Short mmCIF file of C-alpha atoms and ligand atoms in Angstrom, two decimals:
data_model
loop_
_atom_site.label_atom_id
_atom_site.label_comp_id
_atom_site.label_asym_id
_atom_site.label_seq_id
_atom_site.Cartn_x
_atom_site.Cartn_y
_atom_site.Cartn_z
CA MET K 804 35.56 -104.76 181.38
CA THR K 805 34.73 -101.11 182.01
CA PHE K 806 35.57 -99.69 178.57
CA ARG K 807 32.77 -99.37 175.99
CA ARG K 808 34.27 -97.25 173.19
CA ILE K 809 37.74 -98.35 172.20
CA VAL K 810 40.05 -96.92 169.54
CA ILE K 811 43.25 -98.83 168.72
CA LEU K 812 46.03 -97.33 166.59
CA THR K 813 48.64 -99.70 165.18
CA GLY K 814 51.96 -99.07 163.45
CA ALA K 815 54.76 -101.05 161.86
CA GLY K 816 55.78 -102.64 165.19
CA VAL K 817 52.63 -104.78 165.28
CA SER K 818 53.70 -106.45 162.01
CA ALA K 819 57.45 -106.58 162.73
CA GLU K 820 57.32 -110.17 163.96
CA SER K 821 55.42 -111.09 160.78
CA GLY K 822 58.44 -109.95 158.76
CA MET K 823 56.97 -106.76 157.27
CA GLY K 824 59.75 -104.46 158.52
CA THR K 825 59.60 -101.21 160.46
CA PHE K 826 60.72 -97.80 159.17
CA ARG K 827 62.83 -95.99 161.74
CA ASP K 828 64.38 -98.80 163.77
CA LYS K 829 67.98 -99.90 163.24
CA GLY K 830 67.98 -101.66 159.86
CA GLY K 831 64.50 -100.24 159.12
CA ILE K 832 63.13 -99.36 155.69
CA TRP K 833 64.24 -95.70 155.88
CA THR K 834 67.83 -96.77 156.55
CA ARG K 835 67.84 -98.59 153.19
CA HIS K 836 65.70 -96.23 151.07
CA ARG K 837 65.46 -92.43 151.05
CA LEU K 838 61.90 -91.58 152.02
CA GLU K 839 62.09 -88.47 149.79
CA ASP K 840 62.60 -90.83 146.83
CA VAL K 841 59.98 -93.50 147.56
CA ALA K 842 57.36 -91.96 149.86
CA THR K 843 56.60 -88.53 148.42
CA PRO K 844 54.57 -87.44 145.36
CA GLU K 845 57.68 -85.56 144.17
CA GLY K 846 59.79 -88.73 144.34
CA PHE K 847 57.17 -90.60 142.30
CA ALA K 848 57.07 -87.82 139.67
CA ARG K 849 60.89 -87.92 139.41
CA ASN K 850 61.30 -91.67 139.15
CA PRO K 851 58.09 -93.74 138.97
CA ASP K 852 59.98 -96.94 138.10
CA LEU K 853 61.96 -96.76 141.36
CA VAL K 854 58.80 -96.22 143.39
CA HIS K 855 56.93 -99.02 141.59
CA ALA K 856 59.85 -101.39 142.25
CA PHE K 857 59.88 -100.45 145.97
CA TYR K 858 56.16 -101.15 146.39
CA ASN K 859 56.10 -104.19 144.06
CA THR K 860 58.70 -105.87 146.29
CA ARG K 861 56.73 -105.12 149.45
CA ARG K 862 53.42 -106.18 147.80
CA GLY K 863 55.10 -109.47 146.83
CA ALA K 864 56.34 -110.05 150.40
CA LEU K 865 52.83 -109.53 151.73
CA LYS K 866 51.50 -112.67 150.06
CA ALA K 867 53.52 -114.98 152.32
CA ALA K 868 53.16 -112.90 155.51
CA GLN K 869 51.01 -114.24 158.30
CA PRO K 870 49.45 -112.43 161.25
CA ASN K 871 51.14 -112.86 164.61
CA ALA K 872 49.71 -113.19 168.12
CA ALA K 873 49.24 -109.40 168.38
CA HIS K 874 46.99 -109.21 165.30
CA LEU K 875 45.04 -112.25 166.55
CA ALA K 876 44.60 -110.75 170.03
CA LEU K 877 43.24 -107.47 168.60
CA ALA K 878 40.73 -109.42 166.47
CA ARG K 879 39.70 -111.34 169.60
CA LEU K 880 39.23 -108.06 171.48
CA GLN K 881 37.05 -106.65 168.67
CA ARG K 882 34.78 -109.73 168.74
CA HIS K 883 34.46 -109.49 172.52
CA VAL K 884 33.70 -105.75 172.60
CA GLU K 885 31.16 -105.92 169.78
CA ALA K 886 29.43 -109.01 171.20
CA ASP K 887 29.03 -106.97 174.38
CA GLY K 888 27.42 -104.06 172.49
CA GLY K 889 30.47 -101.77 172.64
CA ASP K 890 32.16 -99.75 169.86
CA PHE K 891 35.53 -100.80 168.50
CA MET K 892 37.62 -98.93 165.94
CA LEU K 893 40.91 -100.30 164.64
CA VAL K 894 42.98 -97.67 162.84
CA THR K 895 46.22 -98.83 161.28
CA GLN K 896 49.05 -96.88 159.69
CA ASN K 897 50.15 -100.13 158.09
CA VAL K 898 49.65 -100.87 154.43
CA ASP K 899 49.67 -104.64 154.97
CA ASN K 900 46.50 -106.74 155.38
CA LEU K 901 47.51 -108.73 158.45
CA HIS K 902 44.74 -107.36 160.68
CA GLU K 903 42.17 -108.59 158.16
CA LYS K 904 43.96 -111.96 157.83
CA ALA K 905 43.68 -112.25 161.63
CA GLY K 906 39.91 -111.64 161.50
CA SER K 907 39.59 -107.91 162.24
CA THR K 908 36.83 -106.14 160.32
CA ARG K 909 36.24 -102.55 159.13
CA VAL K 910 39.93 -101.71 159.60
CA VAL K 911 40.69 -98.06 158.82
CA HIS K 912 43.88 -98.02 156.70
CA MET K 913 44.79 -94.37 157.16
CA HIS K 914 48.00 -94.69 155.07
CA GLY K 915 46.38 -96.82 152.35
CA GLU K 916 47.00 -100.41 151.33
CA LEU K 917 49.66 -102.29 149.37
CA ALA K 918 47.01 -104.46 147.71
CA SER K 919 45.23 -101.45 146.22
CA ALA K 920 45.93 -99.14 143.28
CA LEU K 921 44.87 -95.52 142.78
CA CYS K 922 44.30 -93.96 139.38
CA ALA K 923 45.74 -90.45 139.16
CA ALA K 924 43.56 -89.81 136.07
CA CYS K 925 40.08 -90.71 137.36
CA GLY K 926 40.56 -91.19 141.12
CA ALA K 927 39.40 -94.84 141.12
CA ARG K 928 40.77 -96.99 143.95
CA GLY K 929 40.60 -100.77 143.77
CA TYR K 930 42.10 -104.11 144.70
CA TRP K 931 45.45 -104.73 142.99
CA ASP K 932 47.71 -107.64 143.92
CA LYS K 933 49.96 -107.71 140.84
CA ASP K 934 53.06 -105.62 140.07
CA LEU K 935 52.35 -102.03 139.02
CA THR K 936 54.36 -100.59 136.11
CA GLY K 937 54.33 -97.51 133.92
CA ASP K 938 52.24 -99.57 131.44
CA SER K 939 49.51 -100.64 133.87
CA GLU K 940 46.01 -99.77 132.60
CA CYS K 941 43.26 -98.39 134.83
CA TRP K 942 40.32 -100.84 135.03
CA SER K 943 37.92 -97.91 135.35
CA CYS K 944 38.90 -95.20 132.82
CA GLY K 945 41.39 -97.13 130.65
CA ALA K 946 44.23 -94.62 131.17
CA VAL K 947 47.67 -96.19 130.73
CA GLY K 948 50.47 -95.17 133.10
CA ALA K 949 48.26 -93.31 135.58
CA LEU K 950 48.03 -96.03 138.22
CA ARG K 951 50.07 -95.57 141.41
CA PRO K 952 50.28 -97.43 144.72
CA ASP K 953 47.25 -96.53 146.86
CA VAL K 954 49.38 -95.44 149.79
CA VAL K 955 49.60 -92.08 151.56
CA TRP K 956 52.89 -90.32 151.04
CA PHE K 957 54.33 -87.39 152.98
CA GLY K 958 52.40 -84.24 152.22
CA GLU K 959 49.22 -86.16 151.30
CA MET K 960 46.03 -86.33 153.35
CA PRO K 961 45.57 -89.67 155.16
CA TYR K 962 42.32 -91.58 154.61
CA GLY K 963 39.39 -91.74 157.02
CA MET K 964 40.27 -88.68 159.10
CA ASP K 965 36.67 -87.60 159.79
CA ASP K 966 35.72 -91.06 161.07
CA ILE K 967 38.91 -91.31 163.13
CA TYR K 968 38.46 -87.96 164.85
CA ARG K 969 34.80 -88.81 165.55
CA GLY K 970 35.93 -92.10 167.12
CA LEU K 971 38.56 -90.32 169.21
CA GLU K 972 36.03 -87.75 170.47
CA LEU K 973 33.85 -90.55 171.84
CA ALA K 974 36.58 -92.93 173.03
CA ASP K 975 36.90 -94.03 176.63
CA LEU K 976 40.05 -96.06 175.84
CA PHE K 977 42.79 -95.30 173.29
CA VAL K 978 45.61 -97.78 172.76
CA SER K 979 48.65 -97.20 170.57
CA VAL K 980 50.52 -100.32 169.43
CA GLY K 981 53.95 -100.51 167.78
CA THR K 982 54.33 -96.99 166.47
CA SER K 983 57.18 -94.53 167.00
CA GLY K 984 54.94 -91.46 167.36
CA GLU K 985 57.07 -89.62 164.80
CA VAL K 986 54.51 -89.22 162.00
CA TYR K 987 51.52 -86.88 162.14
CA PRO K 988 48.54 -86.79 162.26
CA ALA K 989 48.63 -90.29 163.85
CA ALA K 990 51.14 -89.15 166.48
CA GLY K 991 48.60 -86.57 167.70
CA PHE K 992 45.71 -89.01 168.24
CA VAL K 993 46.71 -89.63 171.87
CA ASN K 994 46.20 -85.92 172.57
CA GLU K 995 42.73 -85.95 171.02
CA ALA K 996 41.80 -89.03 173.05
CA ARG K 997 43.05 -87.46 176.27
CA LEU K 998 41.03 -84.32 175.59
CA ALA K 999 37.98 -86.58 175.25
CA GLY K 1000 38.76 -88.03 178.67
CA ALA K 1001 39.93 -91.44 177.46
CA HIS K 1002 42.36 -93.66 179.32
CA THR K 1003 45.46 -93.94 177.09
CA ILE K 1004 47.85 -96.89 176.85
CA GLU K 1005 51.01 -97.41 174.82
CA LEU K 1006 52.07 -100.97 173.91
CA ASN K 1007 55.46 -100.91 172.19
CA LEU K 1008 58.86 -102.51 172.08
CA GLU K 1009 60.24 -99.45 173.87
CA PRO K 1010 58.86 -96.08 174.97
CA SER K 1011 57.94 -93.93 171.96
CA ALA K 1012 58.42 -90.21 171.36
CA ASN K 1013 55.01 -89.67 173.00
CA VAL K 1014 55.58 -91.75 176.13
CA ARG K 1015 54.89 -88.91 178.56
CA ILE K 1016 51.42 -88.28 177.15
CA PHE K 1017 50.11 -91.80 177.83
CA SER K 1018 48.48 -92.75 181.14
CA GLU K 1019 50.07 -96.21 181.03
CA GLY K 1020 52.68 -98.17 179.05
CA ARG K 1021 53.66 -101.80 178.61
CA TYR K 1022 56.86 -102.66 176.76
CA GLY K 1023 58.13 -105.73 174.87
CA PRO K 1024 57.47 -107.53 171.57
CA ALA K 1025 53.90 -106.95 170.34
CA SER K 1026 53.18 -110.69 170.07
CA GLU K 1027 53.70 -110.97 173.85
CA VAL K 1028 52.62 -107.57 175.18
CA VAL K 1029 49.41 -107.18 173.16
CA ASP K 1030 48.31 -110.76 173.75
CA ALA K 1031 48.92 -110.42 177.51
CA TRP K 1032 47.16 -107.03 177.69
CA VAL K 1033 44.07 -108.35 175.86
CA SER K 1034 43.99 -111.40 178.14
CA ASP K 1035 44.20 -109.14 181.21
CA LEU K 1036 41.33 -107.05 179.85
CA ILE K 1037 38.90 -109.75 178.70
CA GLY K 1038 40.40 -113.04 179.85
CA ALA K 1039 42.28 -115.66 177.85
CA GLY K 1040 40.50 -117.76 175.23
C1 BJW U 422 57.85 -102.97 167.96
C2 BJW U 422 58.38 -104.15 167.53
C3 BJW U 422 57.85 -105.28 168.01
C4 BJW U 422 59.57 -102.51 166.59
N1 BJW U 422 56.80 -105.19 168.86
N2 BJW U 422 56.86 -102.80 168.78
C5 BJW U 422 56.51 -80.99 161.04
C6 BJW U 422 55.85 -81.20 162.24
C7 BJW U 422 54.73 -82.02 162.30
C8 BJW U 422 54.24 -82.64 161.18
C9 BJW U 422 54.88 -82.42 159.97
C10 BJW U 422 56.01 -81.60 159.90
N3 BJW U 422 56.43 -81.59 158.62
C11 BJW U 422 55.61 -82.37 157.89
C12 BJW U 422 54.66 -82.88 158.69
C13 BJW U 422 53.56 -83.81 158.31
C14 BJW U 422 54.08 -85.20 157.98
C15 BJW U 422 54.90 -85.72 159.15
O1 BJW U 422 54.39 -86.21 160.14
N4 BJW U 422 56.21 -85.64 159.05
C16 BJW U 422 57.08 -86.08 160.17
C17 BJW U 422 58.19 -86.95 159.62
C18 BJW U 422 57.54 -84.86 160.90
N5 BJW U 422 52.91 -86.02 157.79
C19 BJW U 422 52.28 -86.11 156.63
O2 BJW U 422 52.72 -85.57 155.61
C20 BJW U 422 50.98 -86.88 156.59
N6 BJW U 422 49.97 -86.09 156.01
C21 BJW U 422 49.56 -84.94 156.58
O3 BJW U 422 50.03 -84.50 157.61
O4 BJW U 422 48.50 -84.33 155.91
C22 BJW U 422 48.03 -83.07 156.41
C23 BJW U 422 47.03 -83.18 157.52
C24 BJW U 422 46.71 -82.05 158.24
C25 BJW U 422 45.79 -82.13 159.27
C26 BJW U 422 45.16 -83.31 159.59
C27 BJW U 422 45.45 -84.41 158.85
C28 BJW U 422 46.39 -84.34 157.83
C29 BJW U 422 51.13 -88.14 155.75
C30 BJW U 422 52.05 -89.13 156.39
C31 BJW U 422 52.25 -90.33 155.45
C32 BJW U 422 53.18 -91.37 156.05
N7 BJW U 422 53.42 -92.37 155.07
C33 BJW U 422 54.24 -93.53 155.42
C34 BJW U 422 54.46 -94.36 154.16
C35 BJW U 422 53.14 -95.08 153.80
C36 BJW U 422 53.32 -96.12 152.74
C37 BJW U 422 54.40 -97.15 153.03
O5 BJW U 422 54.24 -97.98 153.95
O6 BJW U 422 55.39 -97.10 152.32
O7 BJW U 422 53.60 -94.30 156.45
S1 BJW U 422 55.81 -93.09 156.18
C38 BJW U 422 55.84 -94.43 157.32
O8 BJW U 422 55.74 -93.88 158.68
C39 BJW U 422 54.53 -95.21 157.08
C40 BJW U 422 54.10 -95.50 158.49
O9 BJW U 422 52.72 -95.80 158.51
C41 BJW U 422 54.48 -94.24 159.24
C42 BJW U 422 54.58 -94.43 160.72
O10 BJW U 422 55.61 -95.31 161.04
P1 BJW U 422 55.46 -96.29 162.30
O11 BJW U 422 54.36 -97.25 162.04
O12 BJW U 422 55.37 -95.51 163.54
O13 BJW U 422 56.83 -97.11 162.18
P2 BJW U 422 58.26 -96.76 162.84
O14 BJW U 422 59.26 -97.59 162.16
O15 BJW U 422 58.49 -95.31 162.89
O16 BJW U 422 58.10 -97.24 164.36
C43 BJW U 422 57.94 -98.61 164.68
C44 BJW U 422 57.73 -98.73 166.20
O17 BJW U 422 57.49 -100.10 166.49
C45 BJW U 422 58.93 -98.28 167.05
O18 BJW U 422 58.48 -97.52 168.15
C46 BJW U 422 59.55 -99.60 167.52
O19 BJW U 422 60.14 -99.50 168.82
C47 BJW U 422 58.34 -100.49 167.56
N8 BJW U 422 58.63 -101.92 167.35
N9 BJW U 422 59.47 -103.85 166.68
C48 BJW U 422 56.34 -103.95 169.22
N10 BJW U 422 58.28 -106.51 167.67
#
């Protein structure tokens, strides 16, 4: 394998076959919920109970969800690259934990995590796998009613941006998996990687909004396309 510094970006499509749902596809989450109501700070301020219910349901669904062949293939690629002395960064927009369940490590969750809560009073972030309500108490400062889902809503700054941009500056390969390319800053990562001289590949069910920017694309369900691409790169096993 010729690539030594790899950055992978994943989106909802990588977890679609694990039952986590995508956002903008037919029947997707934003066709059933108004994003202004459930994925903005203003929506949360207007109706916290609605937002808690939305995320409590998805947090509950996460417990039974299992990684699919795409998550497993990316974990296999990370082990291979790191054993060979290369650098591997997995950035996900997903709030599920399926990459970790598959064996990936140091995953950058740029849009936060379902199994984490954030205290609006003291800024603490920590593991949280129960329902959140308006009566939930912060484990750190004791404030009641200040805990919110630790996810990044529209208008908020995603996590890990300095590390991500540093990774993109050094990358010789950037691969985008299962994302529509509609949401920034993630949708702009391919441009940063190209500027750094990286080879860029899109793996998706169908060409995304950014298709023309990528050097190469492979299309089909992530469980097939990602597994096959990793096998082509490093061999099956
Ligand atoms: C399969 C498959 C299968 C299906 N196999 N593939 C005007 C212009 C430009 C930007 C802006 C603008 N106005 C506002 C903005 C900024 C805004 C933004 O981008 N808005 C756009 C809508 C225009 N962005 C923000 O506000 C972000 N913050 C920000 O910009 O801060 C300032 C900043 C400045 C400078 C540097 C850095 C920052 C925050 C965005 C937060 C997004 N949050 C959400 C919710 C998180 C919590 C939750 O999960 O509820 O994140 S929204 C939702 O979209 C979620 C996702 O992570 C994100 C991306 O969605 P994704 O993953 O791409 O899913 P889909 O459904 O869109 O696509 C799925 C894809 O999979 C499709 O292509 C399918 O074909 C494919 N697929 N099945 C393979 N089996």
